[in-house]
mmCIF file of C-alpha atoms in Angstrom:
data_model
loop_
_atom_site.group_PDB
_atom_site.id
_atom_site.type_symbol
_atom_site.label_atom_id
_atom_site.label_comp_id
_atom_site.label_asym_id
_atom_site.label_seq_id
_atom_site.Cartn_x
_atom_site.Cartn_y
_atom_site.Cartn_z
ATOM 1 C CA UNK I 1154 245.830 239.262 45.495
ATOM 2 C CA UNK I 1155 242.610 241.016 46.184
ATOM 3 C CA UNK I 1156 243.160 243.407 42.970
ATOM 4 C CA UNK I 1157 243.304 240.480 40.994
ATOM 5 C CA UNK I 1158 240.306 238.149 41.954
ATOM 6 C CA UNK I 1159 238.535 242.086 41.781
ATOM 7 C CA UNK I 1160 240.247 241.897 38.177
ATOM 8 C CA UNK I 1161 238.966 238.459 37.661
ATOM 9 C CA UNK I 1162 235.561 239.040 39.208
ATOM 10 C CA UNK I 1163 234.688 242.587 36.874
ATOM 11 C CA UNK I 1164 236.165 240.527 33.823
ATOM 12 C CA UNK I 1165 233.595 237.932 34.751
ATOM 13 C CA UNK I 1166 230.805 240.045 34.739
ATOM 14 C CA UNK I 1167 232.108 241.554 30.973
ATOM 15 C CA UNK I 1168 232.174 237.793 29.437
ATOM 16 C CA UNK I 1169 228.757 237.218 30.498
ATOM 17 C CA UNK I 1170 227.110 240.654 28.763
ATOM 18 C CA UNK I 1171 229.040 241.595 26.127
ATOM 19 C CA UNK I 1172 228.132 240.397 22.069
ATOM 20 C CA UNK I 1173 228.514 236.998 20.900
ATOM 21 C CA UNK I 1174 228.734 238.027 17.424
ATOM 22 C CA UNK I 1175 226.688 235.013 16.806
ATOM 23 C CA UNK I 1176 229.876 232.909 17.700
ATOM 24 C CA UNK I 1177 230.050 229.338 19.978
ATOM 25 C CA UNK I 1178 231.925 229.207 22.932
ATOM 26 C CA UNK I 1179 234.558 229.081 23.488
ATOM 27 C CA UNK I 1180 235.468 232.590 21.811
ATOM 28 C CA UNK I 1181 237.784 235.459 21.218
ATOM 29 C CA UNK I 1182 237.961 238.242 19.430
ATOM 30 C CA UNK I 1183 240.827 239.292 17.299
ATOM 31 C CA UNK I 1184 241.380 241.663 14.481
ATOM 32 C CA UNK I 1185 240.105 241.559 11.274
ATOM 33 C CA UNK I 1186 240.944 243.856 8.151
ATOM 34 C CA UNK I 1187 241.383 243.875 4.403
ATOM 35 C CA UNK I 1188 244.383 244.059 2.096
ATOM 36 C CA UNK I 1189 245.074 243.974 -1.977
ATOM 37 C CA UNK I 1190 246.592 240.417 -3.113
ATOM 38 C CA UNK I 1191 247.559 239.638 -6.893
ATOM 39 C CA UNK I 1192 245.123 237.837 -8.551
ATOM 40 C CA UNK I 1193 243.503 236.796 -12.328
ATOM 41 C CA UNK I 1194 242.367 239.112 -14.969
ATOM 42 C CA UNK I 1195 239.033 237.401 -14.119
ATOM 43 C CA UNK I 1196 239.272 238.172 -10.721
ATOM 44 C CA UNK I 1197 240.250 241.604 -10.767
ATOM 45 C CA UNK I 1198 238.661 244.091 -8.513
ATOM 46 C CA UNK I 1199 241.533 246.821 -9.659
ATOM 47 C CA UNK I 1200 244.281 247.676 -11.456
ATOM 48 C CA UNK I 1201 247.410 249.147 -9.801
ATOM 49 C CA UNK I 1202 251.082 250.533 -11.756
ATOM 50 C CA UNK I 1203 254.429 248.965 -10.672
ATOM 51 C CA UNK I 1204 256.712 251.534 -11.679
ATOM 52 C CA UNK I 1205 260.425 250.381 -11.114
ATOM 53 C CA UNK I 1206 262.156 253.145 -11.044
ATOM 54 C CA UNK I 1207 260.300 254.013 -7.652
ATOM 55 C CA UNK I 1208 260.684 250.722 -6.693
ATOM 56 C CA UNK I 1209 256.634 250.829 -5.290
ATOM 57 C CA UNK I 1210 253.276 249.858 -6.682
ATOM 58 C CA UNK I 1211 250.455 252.116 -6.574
ATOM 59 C CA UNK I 1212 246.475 252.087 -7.125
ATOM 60 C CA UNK I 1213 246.679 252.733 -10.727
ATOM 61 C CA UNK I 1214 243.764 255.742 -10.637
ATOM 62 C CA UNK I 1215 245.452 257.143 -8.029
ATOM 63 C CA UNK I 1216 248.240 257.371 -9.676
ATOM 64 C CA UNK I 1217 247.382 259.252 -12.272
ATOM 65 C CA UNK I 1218 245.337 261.599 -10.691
ATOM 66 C CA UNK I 1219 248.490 262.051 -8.406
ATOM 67 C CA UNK I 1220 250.859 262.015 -11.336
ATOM 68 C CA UNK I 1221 248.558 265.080 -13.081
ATOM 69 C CA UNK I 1222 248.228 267.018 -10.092
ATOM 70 C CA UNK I 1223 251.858 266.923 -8.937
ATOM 71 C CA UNK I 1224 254.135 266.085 -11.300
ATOM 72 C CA UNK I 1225 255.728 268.738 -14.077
ATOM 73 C CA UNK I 1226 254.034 267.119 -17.077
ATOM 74 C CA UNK I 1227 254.665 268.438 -20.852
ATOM 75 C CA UNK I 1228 251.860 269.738 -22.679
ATOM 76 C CA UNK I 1229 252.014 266.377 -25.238
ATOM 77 C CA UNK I 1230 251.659 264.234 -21.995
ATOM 78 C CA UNK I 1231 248.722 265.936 -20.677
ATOM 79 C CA UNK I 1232 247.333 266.154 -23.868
ATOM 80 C CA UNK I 1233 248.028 262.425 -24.681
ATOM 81 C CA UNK I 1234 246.755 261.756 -20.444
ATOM 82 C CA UNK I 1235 243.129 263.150 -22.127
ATOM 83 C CA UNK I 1236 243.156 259.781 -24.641
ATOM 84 C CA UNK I 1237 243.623 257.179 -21.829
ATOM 85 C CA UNK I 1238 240.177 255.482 -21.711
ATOM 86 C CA UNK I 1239 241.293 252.047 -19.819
ATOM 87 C CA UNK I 1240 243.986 250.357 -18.009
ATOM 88 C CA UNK I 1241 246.071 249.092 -21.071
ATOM 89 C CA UNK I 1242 245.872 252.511 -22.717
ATOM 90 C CA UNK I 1243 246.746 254.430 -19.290
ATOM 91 C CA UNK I 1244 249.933 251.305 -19.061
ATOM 92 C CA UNK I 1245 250.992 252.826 -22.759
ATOM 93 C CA UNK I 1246 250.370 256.438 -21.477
ATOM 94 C CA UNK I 1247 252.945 255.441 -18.288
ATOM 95 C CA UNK I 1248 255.563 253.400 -20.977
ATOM 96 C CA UNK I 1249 256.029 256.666 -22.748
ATOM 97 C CA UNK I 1250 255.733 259.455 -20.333
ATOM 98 C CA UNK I 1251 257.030 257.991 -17.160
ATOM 99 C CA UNK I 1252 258.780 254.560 -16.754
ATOM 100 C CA UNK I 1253 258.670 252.109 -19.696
ATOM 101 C CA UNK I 1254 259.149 249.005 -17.535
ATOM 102 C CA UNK I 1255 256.167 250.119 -15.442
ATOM 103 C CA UNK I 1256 253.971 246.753 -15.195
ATOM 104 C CA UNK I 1257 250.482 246.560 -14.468
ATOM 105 C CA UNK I 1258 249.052 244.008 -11.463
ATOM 106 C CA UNK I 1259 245.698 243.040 -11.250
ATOM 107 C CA UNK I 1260 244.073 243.172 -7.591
ATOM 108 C CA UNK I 1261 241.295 241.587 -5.499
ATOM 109 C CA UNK I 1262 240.750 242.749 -1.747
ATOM 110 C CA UNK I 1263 241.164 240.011 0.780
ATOM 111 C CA UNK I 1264 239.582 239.582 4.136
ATOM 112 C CA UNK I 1265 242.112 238.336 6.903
ATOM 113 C CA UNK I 1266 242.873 238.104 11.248
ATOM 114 C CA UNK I 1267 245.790 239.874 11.944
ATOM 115 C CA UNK I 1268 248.258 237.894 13.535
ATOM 116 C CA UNK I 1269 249.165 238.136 17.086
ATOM 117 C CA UNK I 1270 246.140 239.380 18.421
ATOM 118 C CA UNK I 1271 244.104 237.478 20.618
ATOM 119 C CA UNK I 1272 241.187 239.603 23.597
ATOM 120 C CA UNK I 1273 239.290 237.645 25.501
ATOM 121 C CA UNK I 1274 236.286 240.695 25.380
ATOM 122 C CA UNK I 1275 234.790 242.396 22.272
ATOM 123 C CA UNK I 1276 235.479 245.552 24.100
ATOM 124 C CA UNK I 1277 239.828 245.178 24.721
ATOM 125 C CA UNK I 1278 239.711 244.551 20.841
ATOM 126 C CA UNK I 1279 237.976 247.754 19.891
ATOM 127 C CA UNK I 1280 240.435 249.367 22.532
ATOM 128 C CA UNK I 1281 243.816 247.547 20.840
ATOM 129 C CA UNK I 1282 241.954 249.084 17.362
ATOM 130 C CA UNK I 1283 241.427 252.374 18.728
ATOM 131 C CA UNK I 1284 245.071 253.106 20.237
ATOM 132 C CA UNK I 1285 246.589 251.364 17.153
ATOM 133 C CA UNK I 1286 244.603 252.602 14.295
ATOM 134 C CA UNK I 1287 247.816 253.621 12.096
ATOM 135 C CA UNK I 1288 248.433 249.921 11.813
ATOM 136 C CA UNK I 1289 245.326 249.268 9.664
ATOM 137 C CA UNK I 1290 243.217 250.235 7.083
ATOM 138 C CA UNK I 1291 239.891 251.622 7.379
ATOM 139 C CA UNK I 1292 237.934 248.899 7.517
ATOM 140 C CA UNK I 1293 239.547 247.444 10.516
ATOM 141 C CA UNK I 1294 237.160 245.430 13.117
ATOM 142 C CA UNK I 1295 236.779 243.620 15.643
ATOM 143 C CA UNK I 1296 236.468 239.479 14.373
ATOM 144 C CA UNK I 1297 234.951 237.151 17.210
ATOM 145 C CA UNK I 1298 236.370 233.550 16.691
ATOM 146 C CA UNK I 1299 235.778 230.060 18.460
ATOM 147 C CA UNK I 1300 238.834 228.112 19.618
ATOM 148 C CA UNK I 1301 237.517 225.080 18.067
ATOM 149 C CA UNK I 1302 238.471 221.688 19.695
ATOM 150 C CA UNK I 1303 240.475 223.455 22.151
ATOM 151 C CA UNK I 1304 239.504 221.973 25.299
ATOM 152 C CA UNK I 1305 241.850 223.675 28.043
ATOM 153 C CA UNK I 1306 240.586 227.090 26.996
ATOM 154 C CA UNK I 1307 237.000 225.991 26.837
ATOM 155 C CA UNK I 1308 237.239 225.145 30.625
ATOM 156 C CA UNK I 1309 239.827 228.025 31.518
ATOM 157 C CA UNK I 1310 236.814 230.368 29.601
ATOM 158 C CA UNK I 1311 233.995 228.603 31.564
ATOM 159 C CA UNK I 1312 235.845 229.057 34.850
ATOM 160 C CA UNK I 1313 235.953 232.636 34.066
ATOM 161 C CA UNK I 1314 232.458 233.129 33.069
ATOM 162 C CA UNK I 1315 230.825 230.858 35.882
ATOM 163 C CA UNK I 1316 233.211 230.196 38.909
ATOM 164 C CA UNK I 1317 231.421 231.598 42.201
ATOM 165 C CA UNK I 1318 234.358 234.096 43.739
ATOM 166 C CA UNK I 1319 232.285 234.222 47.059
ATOM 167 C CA UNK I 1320 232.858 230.719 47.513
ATOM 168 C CA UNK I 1321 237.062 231.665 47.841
ATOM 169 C CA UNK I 1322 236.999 231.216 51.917
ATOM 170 C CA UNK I 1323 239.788 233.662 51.471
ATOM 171 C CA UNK I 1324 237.663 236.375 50.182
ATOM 172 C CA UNK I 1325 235.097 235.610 53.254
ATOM 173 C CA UNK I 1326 236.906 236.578 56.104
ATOM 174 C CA UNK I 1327 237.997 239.998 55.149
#
């Protein structure tokens, strides 16, 4: 018992210091990263390949740096690799050289909060990102959030932040 009100009584003492992240109360922090959705011609922020007989997309410059570098390529294909100049003519390049059912997909990069993750400190969510780092890209971070209209937590986080531990007549007579 006394580990935990000393566990409740330190995590106190974190709410009340640590960033708000210019976010109302009552708040948590989860994870926040970035990932490449399908989108419009319009809206495209890049192109990547689709190349079935892989079975796997890939970041279409990437791929053909990759594909030059590591792949046994005939003198006509690098030669013909010098003439690509945009993504339709590089899609033509793959059709003859590689996989003619390769597809291209247009990209935009999307902001989003990981599911199942949920700290009540700033601090716990840069530790859950720092010991799980191979889950997420590199622009992983920490995202503070309000639980809007959630009135239980509101009072469970205001208990937390405010509640006088000295007061516990338990914790006065050791």
């Amino acid at each position: 018992m006394n580990l935990d009100i000393q566990f409740l009584i330190e995590h106190q003492q974190e709410l009340k210091t640590q960033d708000h992240d210019s976010q109302a109360a009552p708040r948590f922090w989860s994870v926040g990263d970035y990932k490449w959705i399908r989108t419009s011609e319009d809206d495209a922020e890049r192109y990547s390949v689709y190349i079935p007989e892989d079975g796997e997309s890939y970041e279409l410059e990437s791929y053909l740096k990759d594909i030059k570098e590591n792949k046994e390529l005939s003198s006509e294909a690098l030669e013909a690799m010098e003439d690509i100049e945009c993504e339709v003519s590089a899609l033509d390049w793959i059709h003859e050289y590689v996989d003619s059912g390769a597809d291209l997909i247009t990209e935009t990069e999307v902001h989003y909060i990981c599911q199942n993750t949920m700290f009540l400190t700033k601090a716990e969510a840069k530790q859950h990102i720092k010991q799980n780092h191979y889950h997420y890209t590199k622009k992983v971070h920490t995202y503070a959030m309000t639980a809007w209209r959630a009135p239980k937590v509101e009072r469970l986080l205001k208990i937390l932040e405010t509640f006088d531990w000295s007061s516990i007549t338990y914790l006065n007579k050791r």
